[in-house]
Amino acid sequence: MVQISQTEEDIKISIELNRLVTRKPDVVLLPQYLKFNNPPIFFERHLAQEIDEMASFCRIFKNEARIVLVKKEKGFWPEMFQKLDKEALMQKRLEIADLIVERNKKRDEKALERYENKRRAEIEKEIKRETAMRERVKQFQEDSVREALVVDVRKEANNATPKTEQPSSVVPSASRLATPLMLPPMSSVRGSGRITVSFSSQHKRNTPMRESQTTRDNAYAAAGGPNAAVNPPMESLDE
């Protein structure tokens, strides 16, 4: 079911959809041509006057498709659509097909031109960024060389200026903070010789006898063992 109404500014066409639209319909809007194709629905009309194809639009809803055709010149149209016979309709379709091909070609050319312009703008932006980076690096190098030259000139000027003696009470801060490094004098090398060591008396240290061996030693001495009269080995210790 199709409902058509018009005002002084536009023409509204409502096409009822008997099922859910699962793919994008084929909608063509030309100055004097309208086509809506969404199988099994096909709606085609040749307009009596021209419309603004760029301002006109089509919206798809759940149960209907609404097409709004904006008129180029405001006013009511006595006849909204042309009445054509079969031969004239076929001729019009051929003309419309050629017009659609030409329009698609121009659309593709414009899309390609927009892409090229965008790509060119990105390349120019990248070139500007790299140029600015090179300029910053060059400026940094020049500043570094200039600062190095200034430091060298200052060092030469300080070396060329004669130093004046300052009173002992006035001590520069660098002299106060820096402690001079003083190396100890080198001692003379000791010659070869002999050192004689003598002890006044023999150093002895008595150690306590181990009680655990007293009984064994007494028994050994009573038995008449050799060196029984000598003190046991743990009785004294010489150092």
mmCIF file of C-alpha atoms in Angstrom:
data_model
loop_
_atom_site.group_PDB
_atom_site.id
_atom_site.type_symbol
_atom_site.label_atom_id
_atom_site.label_comp_id
_atom_site.label_asym_id
_atom_site.label_seq_id
_atom_site.Cartn_x
_atom_site.Cartn_y
_atom_site.Cartn_z
ATOM 1 C CA MET A 1 0.000 0.000 0.000
ATOM 2 C CA VAL A 2 1.333 3.441 -1.012
ATOM 3 C CA GLN A 3 0.113 6.783 0.349
ATOM 4 C CA ILE A 4 1.065 10.035 -1.392
ATOM 5 C CA SER A 5 0.501 13.606 -0.221
ATOM 6 C CA GLN A 6 1.985 16.976 -1.092
ATOM 7 C CA THR A 7 2.453 20.468 0.291
ATOM 8 C CA GLU A 8 3.825 23.604 -1.289
ATOM 9 C CA GLU A 9 7.351 22.593 -0.292
ATOM 10 C CA ASP A 10 7.522 18.818 -0.662
ATOM 11 C CA ILE A 11 5.871 15.525 -1.573
ATOM 12 C CA LYS A 12 5.574 12.750 1.016
ATOM 13 C CA ILE A 13 5.312 9.123 -0.073
ATOM 14 C CA SER A 14 4.675 6.325 2.454
ATOM 15 C CA ILE A 15 5.246 2.738 1.304
ATOM 16 C CA GLU A 16 3.957 -0.032 3.563
ATOM 17 C CA LEU A 17 6.420 -2.867 4.221
ATOM 18 C CA ASN A 18 4.753 -6.255 4.698
ATOM 19 C CA ARG A 19 7.937 -7.819 6.168
ATOM 20 C CA LEU A 20 11.098 -6.844 7.985
ATOM 21 C CA VAL A 21 13.708 -5.194 5.785
ATOM 22 C CA THR A 22 16.843 -7.345 5.999
ATOM 23 C CA ARG A 23 18.957 -5.550 3.394
ATOM 24 C CA LYS A 24 19.405 -2.001 2.216
ATOM 25 C CA PRO A 25 16.742 -1.015 -0.349
ATOM 26 C CA ASP A 26 17.736 0.363 -3.724
ATOM 27 C CA VAL A 27 16.566 3.989 -3.688
ATOM 28 C CA VAL A 28 17.190 6.317 -6.650
ATOM 29 C CA LEU A 29 16.281 10.011 -6.526
ATOM 30 C CA LEU A 30 16.812 12.116 -9.656
ATOM 31 C CA PRO A 31 15.406 15.526 -10.613
ATOM 32 C CA GLN A 32 12.415 13.888 -12.346
ATOM 33 C CA TYR A 33 12.679 10.246 -11.347
ATOM 34 C CA LEU A 34 11.974 8.133 -8.239
ATOM 35 C CA LYS A 35 12.625 4.430 -7.639
ATOM 36 C CA PHE A 36 12.274 2.281 -4.526
ATOM 37 C CA ASN A 37 13.213 -1.373 -4.942
ATOM 38 C CA ASN A 38 13.116 -3.859 -2.076
ATOM 39 C CA PRO A 39 11.820 -7.189 -3.439
ATOM 40 C CA PRO A 40 9.032 -7.999 -3.615
ATOM 41 C CA ILE A 41 8.213 -4.262 -3.381
ATOM 42 C CA PHE A 42 8.970 -2.137 -6.443
ATOM 43 C CA PHE A 43 7.828 1.492 -6.779
ATOM 44 C CA GLU A 44 8.832 3.683 -9.747
ATOM 45 C CA ARG A 45 7.554 7.076 -10.905
ATOM 46 C CA HIS A 46 8.515 9.802 -13.357
ATOM 47 C CA LEU A 47 7.865 13.195 -11.808
ATOM 48 C CA ALA A 48 6.060 15.940 -13.613
ATOM 49 C CA GLN A 49 8.432 18.636 -12.317
ATOM 50 C CA GLU A 50 11.931 18.750 -10.884
ATOM 51 C CA ILE A 51 12.904 18.180 -7.256
ATOM 52 C CA ASP A 52 16.010 18.916 -5.238
ATOM 53 C CA GLU A 53 17.631 15.479 -5.177
ATOM 54 C CA MET A 54 20.257 16.532 -2.631
ATOM 55 C CA ALA A 55 17.677 17.761 -0.109
ATOM 56 C CA SER A 56 15.269 14.851 -0.659
ATOM 57 C CA PHE A 57 15.671 11.691 1.436
ATOM 58 C CA CYS A 58 14.257 8.264 2.332
ATOM 59 C CA ARG A 59 13.867 6.785 5.805
ATOM 60 C CA ILE A 60 13.173 3.136 6.597
ATOM 61 C CA PHE A 61 11.035 2.295 9.635
ATOM 62 C CA LYS A 62 9.787 -0.997 11.021
ATOM 63 C CA ASN A 63 6.588 -1.209 8.968
ATOM 64 C CA GLU A 64 7.005 1.484 6.325
ATOM 65 C CA ALA A 65 9.410 3.495 4.171
ATOM 66 C CA ARG A 66 8.938 7.284 4.030
ATOM 67 C CA ILE A 67 10.241 9.238 1.048
ATOM 68 C CA VAL A 68 10.289 13.040 1.147
ATOM 69 C CA LEU A 69 10.786 14.836 -2.173
ATOM 70 C CA VAL A 70 11.709 18.527 -1.769
ATOM 71 C CA LYS A 71 10.417 20.679 -4.624
ATOM 72 C CA LYS A 72 12.768 23.025 -6.427
ATOM 73 C CA GLU A 73 10.008 25.592 -6.798
ATOM 74 C CA LYS A 74 7.358 25.928 -4.131
ATOM 75 C CA GLY A 75 3.738 25.396 -5.085
ATOM 76 C CA PHE A 76 1.128 22.692 -5.664
ATOM 77 C CA TRP A 77 1.574 20.433 -8.657
ATOM 78 C CA PRO A 78 -1.618 19.726 -10.626
ATOM 79 C CA GLU A 79 -0.077 16.451 -11.759
ATOM 80 C CA MET A 80 2.691 14.910 -9.624
ATOM 81 C CA PHE A 81 3.615 12.069 -12.010
ATOM 82 C CA GLN A 82 3.883 11.711 -15.777
ATOM 83 C CA LYS A 83 1.574 9.371 -17.631
ATOM 84 C CA LEU A 84 3.624 7.425 -20.173
ATOM 85 C CA ASP A 85 2.785 4.609 -22.559
ATOM 86 C CA LYS A 86 4.833 1.429 -22.763
ATOM 87 C CA GLU A 87 7.260 2.581 -25.476
ATOM 88 C CA ALA A 88 7.872 5.975 -23.824
ATOM 89 C CA LEU A 89 8.356 4.228 -20.482
ATOM 90 C CA MET A 90 11.018 1.911 -21.957
ATOM 91 C CA GLN A 91 12.782 4.873 -23.549
ATOM 92 C CA LYS A 92 12.711 6.762 -20.255
ATOM 93 C CA ARG A 93 14.162 3.756 -18.438
ATOM 94 C CA LEU A 94 17.075 3.594 -20.879
ATOM 95 C CA GLU A 95 17.738 7.296 -20.394
ATOM 96 C CA ILE A 96 17.526 6.917 -16.628
ATOM 97 C CA ALA A 97 19.933 3.950 -16.716
ATOM 98 C CA ASP A 98 22.500 6.006 -18.643
ATOM 99 C CA LEU A 99 21.972 8.900 -16.258
ATOM 100 C CA ILE A 100 22.471 6.630 -13.240
ATOM 101 C CA VAL A 101 25.706 5.241 -14.702
ATOM 102 C CA GLU A 102 26.983 8.746 -15.355
ATOM 103 C CA ARG A 103 26.016 9.882 -11.857
ATOM 104 C CA ASN A 104 27.731 6.876 -10.256
ATOM 105 C CA LYS A 105 30.834 7.607 -12.297
ATOM 106 C CA LYS A 106 30.911 11.197 -11.087
ATOM 107 C CA ARG A 107 30.298 10.023 -7.534
ATOM 108 C CA ASP A 108 33.245 7.628 -7.745
ATOM 109 C CA GLU A 109 35.444 10.374 -9.181
ATOM 110 C CA LYS A 110 34.487 12.700 -6.336
ATOM 111 C CA ALA A 111 35.144 9.978 -3.768
ATOM 112 C CA LEU A 112 38.557 9.303 -5.336
ATOM 113 C CA GLU A 113 39.309 13.017 -5.346
ATOM 114 C CA ARG A 114 38.354 13.312 -1.683
ATOM 115 C CA TYR A 115 40.585 10.351 -0.850
ATOM 116 C CA GLU A 116 43.508 11.838 -2.781
ATOM 117 C CA ASN A 117 43.031 15.216 -1.093
ATOM 118 C CA LYS A 118 42.932 13.560 2.315
ATOM 119 C CA ARG A 119 46.036 11.511 1.537
ATOM 120 C CA ARG A 120 47.837 14.586 0.209
ATOM 121 C CA ALA A 121 46.933 16.529 3.355
ATOM 122 C CA GLU A 122 48.286 13.704 5.551
ATOM 123 C CA ILE A 123 51.554 13.602 3.562
ATOM 124 C CA GLU A 124 51.959 17.381 3.811
ATOM 125 C CA LYS A 125 51.291 17.227 7.542
ATOM 126 C CA GLU A 126 53.948 14.507 7.955
ATOM 127 C CA ILE A 127 56.449 16.517 5.882
ATOM 128 C CA LYS A 128 55.827 19.602 8.012
ATOM 129 C CA ARG A 129 56.272 17.591 11.201
ATOM 130 C CA GLU A 130 59.580 16.086 10.031
ATOM 131 C CA THR A 131 60.794 19.502 8.822
ATOM 132 C CA ALA A 132 59.973 21.080 12.167
ATOM 133 C CA MET A 133 61.787 18.241 13.970
ATOM 134 C CA ARG A 134 64.896 18.732 11.793
ATOM 135 C CA GLU A 135 64.793 22.473 12.488
ATOM 136 C CA ARG A 136 64.615 21.846 16.240
ATOM 137 C CA VAL A 137 67.566 19.423 16.072
ATOM 138 C CA LYS A 138 69.585 21.889 14.001
ATOM 139 C CA GLN A 139 68.782 24.733 16.387
ATOM 140 C CA PHE A 140 69.771 22.580 19.354
ATOM 141 C CA GLN A 141 73.108 21.729 17.735
ATOM 142 C CA GLU A 142 73.800 25.380 16.951
ATOM 143 C CA ASP A 143 72.975 26.377 20.530
ATOM 144 C CA SER A 144 75.273 23.655 21.875
ATOM 145 C CA VAL A 145 78.163 24.829 19.674
ATOM 146 C CA ARG A 146 77.553 28.454 20.680
ATOM 147 C CA GLU A 147 77.539 27.570 24.383
ATOM 148 C CA ALA A 148 80.760 25.541 23.979
ATOM 149 C CA LEU A 149 82.457 28.507 22.276
ATOM 150 C CA VAL A 150 81.357 30.862 25.053
ATOM 151 C CA VAL A 151 82.776 28.505 27.694
ATOM 152 C CA ASP A 152 86.102 28.260 25.836
ATOM 153 C CA VAL A 153 86.339 32.044 25.524
ATOM 154 C CA ARG A 154 85.662 32.463 29.244
ATOM 155 C CA LYS A 155 88.330 29.893 30.124
ATOM 156 C CA GLU A 156 90.894 31.651 27.918
ATOM 157 C CA ALA A 157 90.000 35.019 29.455
ATOM 158 C CA ASN A 158 90.397 33.624 32.984
ATOM 159 C CA ASN A 159 93.778 32.102 32.118
ATOM 160 C CA ALA A 160 95.003 35.331 30.542
ATOM 161 C CA THR A 161 93.977 37.507 33.532
ATOM 162 C CA PRO A 162 96.886 37.811 36.120
ATOM 163 C CA LYS A 163 96.005 36.529 39.546
ATOM 164 C CA THR A 164 96.260 39.067 42.415
ATOM 165 C CA GLU A 165 97.231 38.034 45.908
ATOM 166 C CA GLN A 166 94.358 38.158 48.333
ATOM 167 C CA PRO A 167 94.662 38.852 52.068
ATOM 168 C CA SER A 168 94.779 35.847 54.323
ATOM 169 C CA SER A 169 91.512 36.918 55.932
ATOM 170 C CA VAL A 170 89.724 36.760 52.560
ATOM 171 C CA VAL A 171 89.505 33.155 51.457
ATOM 172 C CA PRO A 172 87.477 32.185 48.376
ATOM 173 C CA SER A 173 84.612 29.851 48.933
ATOM 174 C CA ALA A 174 86.172 27.274 46.599
ATOM 175 C CA SER A 175 89.366 27.319 48.693
ATOM 176 C CA ARG A 176 87.375 26.841 51.876
ATOM 177 C CA LEU A 177 85.450 23.935 50.495
ATOM 178 C CA ALA A 178 88.297 22.208 48.660
ATOM 179 C CA THR A 179 90.931 20.567 50.910
ATOM 180 C CA PRO A 180 94.390 20.367 49.308
ATOM 181 C CA LEU A 181 95.665 16.866 48.835
ATOM 182 C CA MET A 182 98.956 16.469 50.793
ATOM 183 C CA LEU A 183 100.914 13.274 50.222
ATOM 184 C CA PRO A 184 103.106 12.006 53.133
ATOM 185 C CA PRO A 185 106.835 12.040 52.478
ATOM 186 C CA MET A 186 108.402 8.819 51.321
ATOM 187 C CA SER A 187 110.415 7.041 54.043
ATOM 188 C CA SER A 188 113.912 5.762 53.301
ATOM 189 C CA VAL A 189 114.289 2.111 52.374
ATOM 190 C CA ARG A 190 115.495 -0.036 55.315
ATOM 191 C CA GLY A 191 118.839 -1.772 54.753
ATOM 192 C CA SER A 192 119.563 -5.459 55.226
ATOM 193 C CA GLY A 193 120.766 -6.764 58.644
ATOM 194 C CA ARG A 194 120.304 -9.288 61.451
ATOM 195 C CA ILE A 195 118.134 -8.896 64.508
ATOM 196 C CA THR A 196 119.303 -10.690 67.663
ATOM 197 C CA VAL A 197 116.656 -11.738 70.173
ATOM 198 C CA SER A 198 117.487 -12.988 73.707
ATOM 199 C CA PHE A 199 115.252 -14.042 76.583
ATOM 200 C CA SER A 200 116.086 -13.366 80.217
ATOM 201 C CA SER A 201 114.431 -16.542 81.509
ATOM 202 C CA GLN A 202 112.490 -19.461 80.164
ATOM 203 C CA HIS A 203 108.806 -18.755 80.038
ATOM 204 C CA LYS A 204 106.736 -21.510 81.589
ATOM 205 C CA ARG A 205 103.112 -21.810 82.344
ATOM 206 C CA ASN A 206 101.775 -24.475 84.649
ATOM 207 C CA THR A 207 98.530 -26.027 83.644
ATOM 208 C CA PRO A 208 96.200 -27.857 86.038
ATOM 209 C CA MET A 209 96.388 -31.635 85.994
ATOM 210 C CA ARG A 210 93.368 -33.428 84.657
ATOM 211 C CA GLU A 211 91.570 -35.240 87.492
ATOM 212 C CA SER A 212 90.235 -37.843 85.110
ATOM 213 C CA GLN A 213 93.787 -39.253 84.612
ATOM 214 C CA THR A 214 95.024 -39.198 88.263
ATOM 215 C CA THR A 215 93.904 -42.738 89.102
ATOM 216 C CA ARG A 216 95.385 -44.145 85.882
ATOM 217 C CA ASP A 217 98.722 -42.378 86.433
ATOM 218 C CA ASN A 218 99.013 -43.575 90.049
ATOM 219 C CA ALA A 219 98.324 -47.138 89.002
ATOM 220 C CA TYR A 220 100.851 -46.871 86.222
ATOM 221 C CA ALA A 221 103.543 -45.504 88.569
ATOM 222 C CA ALA A 222 102.836 -48.225 91.192
ATOM 223 C CA ALA A 223 103.291 -50.853 88.512
ATOM 224 C CA GLY A 224 106.822 -49.505 87.879
ATOM 225 C CA GLY A 225 106.272 -48.341 84.316
ATOM 226 C CA PRO A 226 109.073 -46.556 82.454
ATOM 227 C CA ASN A 227 109.522 -42.846 83.261
ATOM 228 C CA ALA A 228 107.149 -43.232 86.161
ATOM 229 C CA ALA A 229 108.891 -40.498 88.133
ATOM 230 C CA VAL A 230 108.397 -37.995 85.318
ATOM 231 C CA ASN A 231 105.381 -35.804 85.481
ATOM 232 C CA PRO A 232 102.531 -36.850 83.220
ATOM 233 C CA PRO A 233 102.437 -35.106 79.834
ATOM 234 C CA MET A 234 99.400 -32.980 80.732
ATOM 235 C CA GLU A 235 100.880 -31.731 84.002
ATOM 236 C CA SER A 236 102.823 -28.827 82.458
ATOM 237 C CA LEU A 237 102.949 -27.128 79.117
ATOM 238 C CA ASP A 238 105.828 -25.084 77.741
ATOM 239 C CA GLU A 239 105.063 -22.291 75.347
#
